[in-house]
Protein backbone atom coordinates (compact mmCIF):
# COMPACT_ATOMS: atom_id res chain seq x y z
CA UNK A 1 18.71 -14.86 23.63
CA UNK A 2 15.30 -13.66 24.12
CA UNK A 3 12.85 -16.19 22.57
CA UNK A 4 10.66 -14.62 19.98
CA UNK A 5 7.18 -14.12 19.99
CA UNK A 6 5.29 -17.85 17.70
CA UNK A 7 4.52 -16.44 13.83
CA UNK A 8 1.17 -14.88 12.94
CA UNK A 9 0.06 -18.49 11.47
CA UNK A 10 0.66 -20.71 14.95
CA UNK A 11 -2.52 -21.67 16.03
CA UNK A 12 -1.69 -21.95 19.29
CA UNK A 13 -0.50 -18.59 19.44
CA UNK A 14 -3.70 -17.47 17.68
CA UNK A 15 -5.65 -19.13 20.78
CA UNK A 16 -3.47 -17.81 22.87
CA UNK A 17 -4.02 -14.23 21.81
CA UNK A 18 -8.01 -14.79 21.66
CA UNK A 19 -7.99 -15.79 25.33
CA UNK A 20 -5.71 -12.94 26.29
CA UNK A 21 -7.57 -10.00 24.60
CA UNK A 22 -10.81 -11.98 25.53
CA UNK A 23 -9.65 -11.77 29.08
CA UNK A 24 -8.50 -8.24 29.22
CA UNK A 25 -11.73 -6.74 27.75
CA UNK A 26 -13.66 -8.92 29.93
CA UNK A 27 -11.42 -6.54 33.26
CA UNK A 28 -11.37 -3.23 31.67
CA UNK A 29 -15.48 -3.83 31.26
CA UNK A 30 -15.44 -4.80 35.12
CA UNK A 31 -12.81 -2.22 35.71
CA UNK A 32 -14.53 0.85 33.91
CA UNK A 33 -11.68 2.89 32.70
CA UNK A 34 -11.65 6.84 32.20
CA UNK A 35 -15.02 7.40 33.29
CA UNK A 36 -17.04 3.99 31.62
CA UNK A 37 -18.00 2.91 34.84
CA UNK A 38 -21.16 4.84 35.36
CA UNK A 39 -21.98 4.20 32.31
CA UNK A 40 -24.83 0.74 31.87
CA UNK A 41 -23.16 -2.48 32.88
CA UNK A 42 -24.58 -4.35 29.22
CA UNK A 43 -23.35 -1.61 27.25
CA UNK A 44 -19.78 -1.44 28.89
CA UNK A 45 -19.49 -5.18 28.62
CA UNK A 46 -19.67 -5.21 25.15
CA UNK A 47 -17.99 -2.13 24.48
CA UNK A 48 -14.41 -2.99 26.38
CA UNK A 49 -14.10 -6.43 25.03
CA UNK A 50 -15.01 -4.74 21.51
CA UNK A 51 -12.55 -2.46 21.58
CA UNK A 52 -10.00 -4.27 22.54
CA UNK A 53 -10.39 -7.67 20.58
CA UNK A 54 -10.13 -5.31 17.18
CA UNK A 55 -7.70 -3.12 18.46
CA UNK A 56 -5.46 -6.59 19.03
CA UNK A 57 -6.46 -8.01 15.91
CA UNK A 58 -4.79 -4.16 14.94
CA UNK A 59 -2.06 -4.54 17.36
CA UNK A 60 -1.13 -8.26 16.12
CA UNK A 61 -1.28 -7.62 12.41
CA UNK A 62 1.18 -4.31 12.95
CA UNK A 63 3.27 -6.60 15.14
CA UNK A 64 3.74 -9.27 12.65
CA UNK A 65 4.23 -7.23 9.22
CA UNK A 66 6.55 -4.43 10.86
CA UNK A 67 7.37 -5.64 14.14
CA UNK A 68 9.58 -8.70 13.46
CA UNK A 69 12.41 -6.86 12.09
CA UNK A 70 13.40 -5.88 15.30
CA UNK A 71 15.65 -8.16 16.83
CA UNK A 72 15.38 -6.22 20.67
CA UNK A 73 11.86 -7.52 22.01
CA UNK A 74 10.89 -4.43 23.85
CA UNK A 75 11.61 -2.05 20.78
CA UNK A 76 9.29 -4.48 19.11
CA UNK A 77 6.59 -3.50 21.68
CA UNK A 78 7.66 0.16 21.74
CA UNK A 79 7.05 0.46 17.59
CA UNK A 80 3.97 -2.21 17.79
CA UNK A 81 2.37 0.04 20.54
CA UNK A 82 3.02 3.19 18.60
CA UNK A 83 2.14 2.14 15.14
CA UNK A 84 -0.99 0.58 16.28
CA UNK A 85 -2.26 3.17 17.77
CA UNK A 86 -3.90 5.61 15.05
CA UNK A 87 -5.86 2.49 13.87
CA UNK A 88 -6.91 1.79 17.10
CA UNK A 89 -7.59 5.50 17.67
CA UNK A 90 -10.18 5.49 14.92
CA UNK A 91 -11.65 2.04 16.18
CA UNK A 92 -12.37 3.67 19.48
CA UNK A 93 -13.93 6.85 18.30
CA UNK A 94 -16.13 5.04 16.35
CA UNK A 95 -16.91 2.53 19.26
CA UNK A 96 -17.63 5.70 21.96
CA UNK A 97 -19.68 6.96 19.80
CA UNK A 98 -22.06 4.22 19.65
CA UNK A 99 -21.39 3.16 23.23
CA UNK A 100 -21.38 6.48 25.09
CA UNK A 101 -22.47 9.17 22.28
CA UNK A 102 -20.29 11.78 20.47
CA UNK A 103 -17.24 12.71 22.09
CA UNK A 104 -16.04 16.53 21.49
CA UNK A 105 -13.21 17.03 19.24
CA UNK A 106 -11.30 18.42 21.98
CA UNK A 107 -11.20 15.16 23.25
CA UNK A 108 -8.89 13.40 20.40
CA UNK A 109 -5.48 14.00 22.57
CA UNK A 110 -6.68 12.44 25.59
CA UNK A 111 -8.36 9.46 23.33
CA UNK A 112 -5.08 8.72 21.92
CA UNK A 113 -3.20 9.06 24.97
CA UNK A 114 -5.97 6.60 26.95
CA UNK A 115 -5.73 4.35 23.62
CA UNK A 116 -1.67 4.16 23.26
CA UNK A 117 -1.37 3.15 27.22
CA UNK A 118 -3.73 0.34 26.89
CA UNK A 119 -2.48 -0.80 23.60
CA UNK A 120 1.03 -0.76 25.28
CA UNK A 121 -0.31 -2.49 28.11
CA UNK A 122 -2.10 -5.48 26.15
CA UNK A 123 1.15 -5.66 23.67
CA UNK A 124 3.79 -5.89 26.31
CA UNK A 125 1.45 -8.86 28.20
CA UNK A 126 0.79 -10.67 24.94
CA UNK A 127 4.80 -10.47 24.44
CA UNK A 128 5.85 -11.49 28.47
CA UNK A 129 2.77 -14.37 27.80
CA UNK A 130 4.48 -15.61 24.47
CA UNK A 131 8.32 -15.46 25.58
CA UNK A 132 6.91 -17.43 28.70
CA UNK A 133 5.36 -19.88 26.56
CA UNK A 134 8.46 -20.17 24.26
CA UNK A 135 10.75 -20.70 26.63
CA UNK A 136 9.08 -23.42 28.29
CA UNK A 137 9.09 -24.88 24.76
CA UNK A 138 12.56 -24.58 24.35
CA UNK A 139 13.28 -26.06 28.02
CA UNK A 140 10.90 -29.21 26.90
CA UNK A 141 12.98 -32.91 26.87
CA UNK A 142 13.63 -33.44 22.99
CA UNK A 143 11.35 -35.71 21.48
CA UNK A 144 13.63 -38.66 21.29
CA UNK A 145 13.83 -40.28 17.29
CA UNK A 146 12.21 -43.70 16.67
CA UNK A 147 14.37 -46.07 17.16
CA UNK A 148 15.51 -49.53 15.27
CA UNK A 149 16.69 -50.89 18.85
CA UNK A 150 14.34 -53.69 18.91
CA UNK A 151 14.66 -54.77 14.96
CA UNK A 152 18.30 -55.32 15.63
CA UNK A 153 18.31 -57.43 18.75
CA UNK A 154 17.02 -60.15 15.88
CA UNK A 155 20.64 -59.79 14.55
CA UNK A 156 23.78 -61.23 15.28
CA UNK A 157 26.12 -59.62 17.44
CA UNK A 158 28.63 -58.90 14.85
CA UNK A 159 25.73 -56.53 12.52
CA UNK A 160 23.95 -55.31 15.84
CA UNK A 161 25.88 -51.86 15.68
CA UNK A 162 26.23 -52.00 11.80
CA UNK A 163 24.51 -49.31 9.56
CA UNK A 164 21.09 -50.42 8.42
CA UNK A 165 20.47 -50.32 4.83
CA UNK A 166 17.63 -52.15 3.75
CA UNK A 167 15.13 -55.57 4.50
CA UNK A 168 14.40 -57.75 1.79
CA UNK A 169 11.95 -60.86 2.57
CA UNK A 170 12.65 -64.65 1.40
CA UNK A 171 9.51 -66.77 1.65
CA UNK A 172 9.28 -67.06 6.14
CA UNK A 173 12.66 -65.48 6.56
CA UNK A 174 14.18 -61.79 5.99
CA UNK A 175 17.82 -60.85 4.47
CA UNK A 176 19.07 -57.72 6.54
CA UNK A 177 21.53 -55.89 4.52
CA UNK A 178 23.89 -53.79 6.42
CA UNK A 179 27.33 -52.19 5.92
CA UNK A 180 28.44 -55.11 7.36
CA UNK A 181 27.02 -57.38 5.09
CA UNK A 182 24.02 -59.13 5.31
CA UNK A 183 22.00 -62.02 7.38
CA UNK A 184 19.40 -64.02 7.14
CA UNK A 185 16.66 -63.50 9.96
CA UNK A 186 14.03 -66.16 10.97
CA UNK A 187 11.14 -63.66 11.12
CA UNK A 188 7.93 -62.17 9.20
CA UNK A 189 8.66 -58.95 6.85
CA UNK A 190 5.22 -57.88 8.62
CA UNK A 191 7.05 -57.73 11.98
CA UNK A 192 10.15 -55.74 10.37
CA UNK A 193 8.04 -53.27 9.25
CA UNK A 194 6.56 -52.95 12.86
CA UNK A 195 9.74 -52.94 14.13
CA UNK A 196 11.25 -50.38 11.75
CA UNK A 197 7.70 -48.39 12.51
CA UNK A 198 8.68 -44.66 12.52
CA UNK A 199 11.84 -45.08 11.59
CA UNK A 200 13.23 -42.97 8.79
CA UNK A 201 12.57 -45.22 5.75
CA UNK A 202 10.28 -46.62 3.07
CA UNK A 203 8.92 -49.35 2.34
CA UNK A 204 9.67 -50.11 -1.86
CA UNK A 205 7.79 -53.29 -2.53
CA UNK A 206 6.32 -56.06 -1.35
CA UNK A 207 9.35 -57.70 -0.03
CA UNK A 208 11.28 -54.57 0.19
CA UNK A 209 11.93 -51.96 3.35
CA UNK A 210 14.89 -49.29 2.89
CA UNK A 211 16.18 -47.10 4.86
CA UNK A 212 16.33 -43.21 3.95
CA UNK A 213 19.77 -42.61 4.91
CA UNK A 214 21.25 -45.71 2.66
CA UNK A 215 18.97 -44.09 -0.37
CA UNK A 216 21.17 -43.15 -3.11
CA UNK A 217 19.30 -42.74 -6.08
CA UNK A 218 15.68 -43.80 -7.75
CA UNK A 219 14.74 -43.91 -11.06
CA UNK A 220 11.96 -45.18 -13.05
CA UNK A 221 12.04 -47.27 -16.31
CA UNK A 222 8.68 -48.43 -18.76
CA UNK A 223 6.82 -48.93 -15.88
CA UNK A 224 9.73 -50.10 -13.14
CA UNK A 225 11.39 -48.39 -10.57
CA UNK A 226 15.15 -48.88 -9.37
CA UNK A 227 16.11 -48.10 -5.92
CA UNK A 228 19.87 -47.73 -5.76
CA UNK A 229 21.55 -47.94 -1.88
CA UNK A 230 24.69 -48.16 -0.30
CA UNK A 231 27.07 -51.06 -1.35
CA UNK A 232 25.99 -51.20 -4.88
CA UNK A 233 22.73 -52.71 -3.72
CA UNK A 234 19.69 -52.13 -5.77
CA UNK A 235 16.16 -53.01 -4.82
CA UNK A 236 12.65 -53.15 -6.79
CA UNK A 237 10.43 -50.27 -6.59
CA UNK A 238 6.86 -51.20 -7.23
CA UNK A 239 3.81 -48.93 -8.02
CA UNK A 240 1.74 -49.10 -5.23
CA UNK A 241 5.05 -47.81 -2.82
CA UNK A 242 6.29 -44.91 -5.43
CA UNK A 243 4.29 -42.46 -4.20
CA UNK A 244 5.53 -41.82 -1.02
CA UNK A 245 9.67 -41.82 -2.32
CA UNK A 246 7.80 -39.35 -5.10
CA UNK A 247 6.57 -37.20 -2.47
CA UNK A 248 9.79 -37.07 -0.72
CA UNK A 249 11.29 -36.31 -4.18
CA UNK A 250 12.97 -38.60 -5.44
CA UNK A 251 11.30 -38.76 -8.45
C-alpha cells in the first residue's frame, strides 16, 4: 500500500512543503522559464518564488479538501494538478502583470498550459517527497513501551512474571499487589515511582501507585475518591492525584 501523503495540520509536513516550494521557485527564478530569463535578475527572483509559494499554498489546500478521497496516489495528483490550476491561473496573471507588464488576452491558453505543467510538476514532487518520507517512517524500529523490568527484579521469583496491579507504601517498606498476591518490598515508594516511571499508571495518593490496566472503576464520595482494581482491591484516591485519572476520564 502506497503510504499517504502527512494531513494538512503535520507540521513537519508544513516545513516540508515550505522548503520544497521555497526551493523550486528559488530554480525556476535561476532557470527563467518561457521567456523570464531576459527579463531583470531582482525582478525574476521574486516573481518565481512568488508564484509558486501561493500557487502551492493553492495546490496544498485543493489537495487536502478534495484530494484525499482518492485512494490511487497519482489520480490524487492528476485531480490536485487540474483543480488547482484556474486559481493558480489567476495568481499568475496577476503576478506577470506586475512582474513583466500586461500580457495579451491571446495569451490565456498558453498561461494555463505553462501554469498546469508546473503545478503538475511541483504536486507530483511534493507527493514522491512525502511517500519517501512516510515510508521511512513506517520502516522506523517501534518505539519500544516503558518497561516495569527493573521494579520487578525487587520481587520474588514466584510474582516476577505476575500481573502488576498496584504499590501501596508501609512506613520504609512497599506492599506490591499482584495477581499473584502480594509482597512486602524493602524499598522507598519514591524509588517505585522511578521505577514504574513511564509506565502506564497513576499515582492515587500519597502511598498509592496503580496501574492503568488493573483500573476498574473510580468514584468520588463527600470529598473522597475510591479506586477500585483487580482482585477486589480498592485504594484511596486523594485530591491532589484526581486530576490526572479525571483527565483520563474516569471521573
Amino acid at each position: 500500500m502506497t503510504p499517504p501523503i502527512p494531513a494538512f495540520g503535520d507540521r513537519k509536513a508544513l516545513a516540508r512543503d515550505a522548503v520544497l516550494l521555497t526551493a523550486m521557485g528559488l530554480f525556476l527564478g535561476a532557470l527563467g522559464p518561457f521567456g523570464t530569463i531576459t527579463s531583470n535578475p531582482f525582478v525574476r527572483f521574486l516573481y518565481w518564488p512568488g508564484v509558486i509559494v501561493g500557487g502551492g499554498v493553492i495546490g496544498i489546500a485543493v489537495d487536502e479538501l478534495g484530494g484525499r478521497r482518492f485512494a490511487n496516489p497519482w489520480l490524487r495528483w492528476a485531480f490536485s494538478s487540474v483543480v488547482m490550476t484556474p486559481g493558480v491561473c489567476v495568481l499568475v496573471w496577476f503576478a506577470s502583470g506586475w512582474a513583466f507588464g500586461p500580457s495579451p488576452l491571446k495569451s490565456v491558453l498558453s498561461l494555463v498550459w505553462q501554469v498546469f505543467i508546473i503545478s503538475a510538476a511541483v504536486m507530483a514532487v511534493r507527493q514522491l517527497i512525502a511517500q519517501r518520507a512516510s515510508a521511512s517512517a513506517a520502516s522506523a524500529p517501534p518505539v519500544e513501551p516503558a518497561s516495569d523490568a527493573q521494579f520487578r527484579q525487587r520481587l520474588s521469583a514466584r510474582r516476577r512474571e505476575a500481573r502488576l496491579i498496584a504499590v501501596e507504601a508501609e512506613d520504609h517498606y512497599l506492599r506490591v499487589h499482584t495477581d499473584a498476591g502480594s509482597e512486602l518490598v524493602s524499598a522507598r515508594f519514591a524509588d517505585a515511582l522511578s521505577d514504574l516511571a513511564g509506565v502506564a499508571g497513576f499515582q492515587v495518593h500519597r502511598s498509592w501507585w496503580a496501574a492503568a490496566g488493573a483500573i476498574e472503576g473510580v468514584r468520588w464520595r463527600r470529598g473522597r475518591g475510591e479506586l477500585q482494581l483487580a482482585g477486589g482491591l480498592v485504594a484511596p484516591v486523594s485530591r491532589t492525584y484526581a486530576a490526572r485519572l479525571k483527565a483520563a476520564g474516569w471521573f
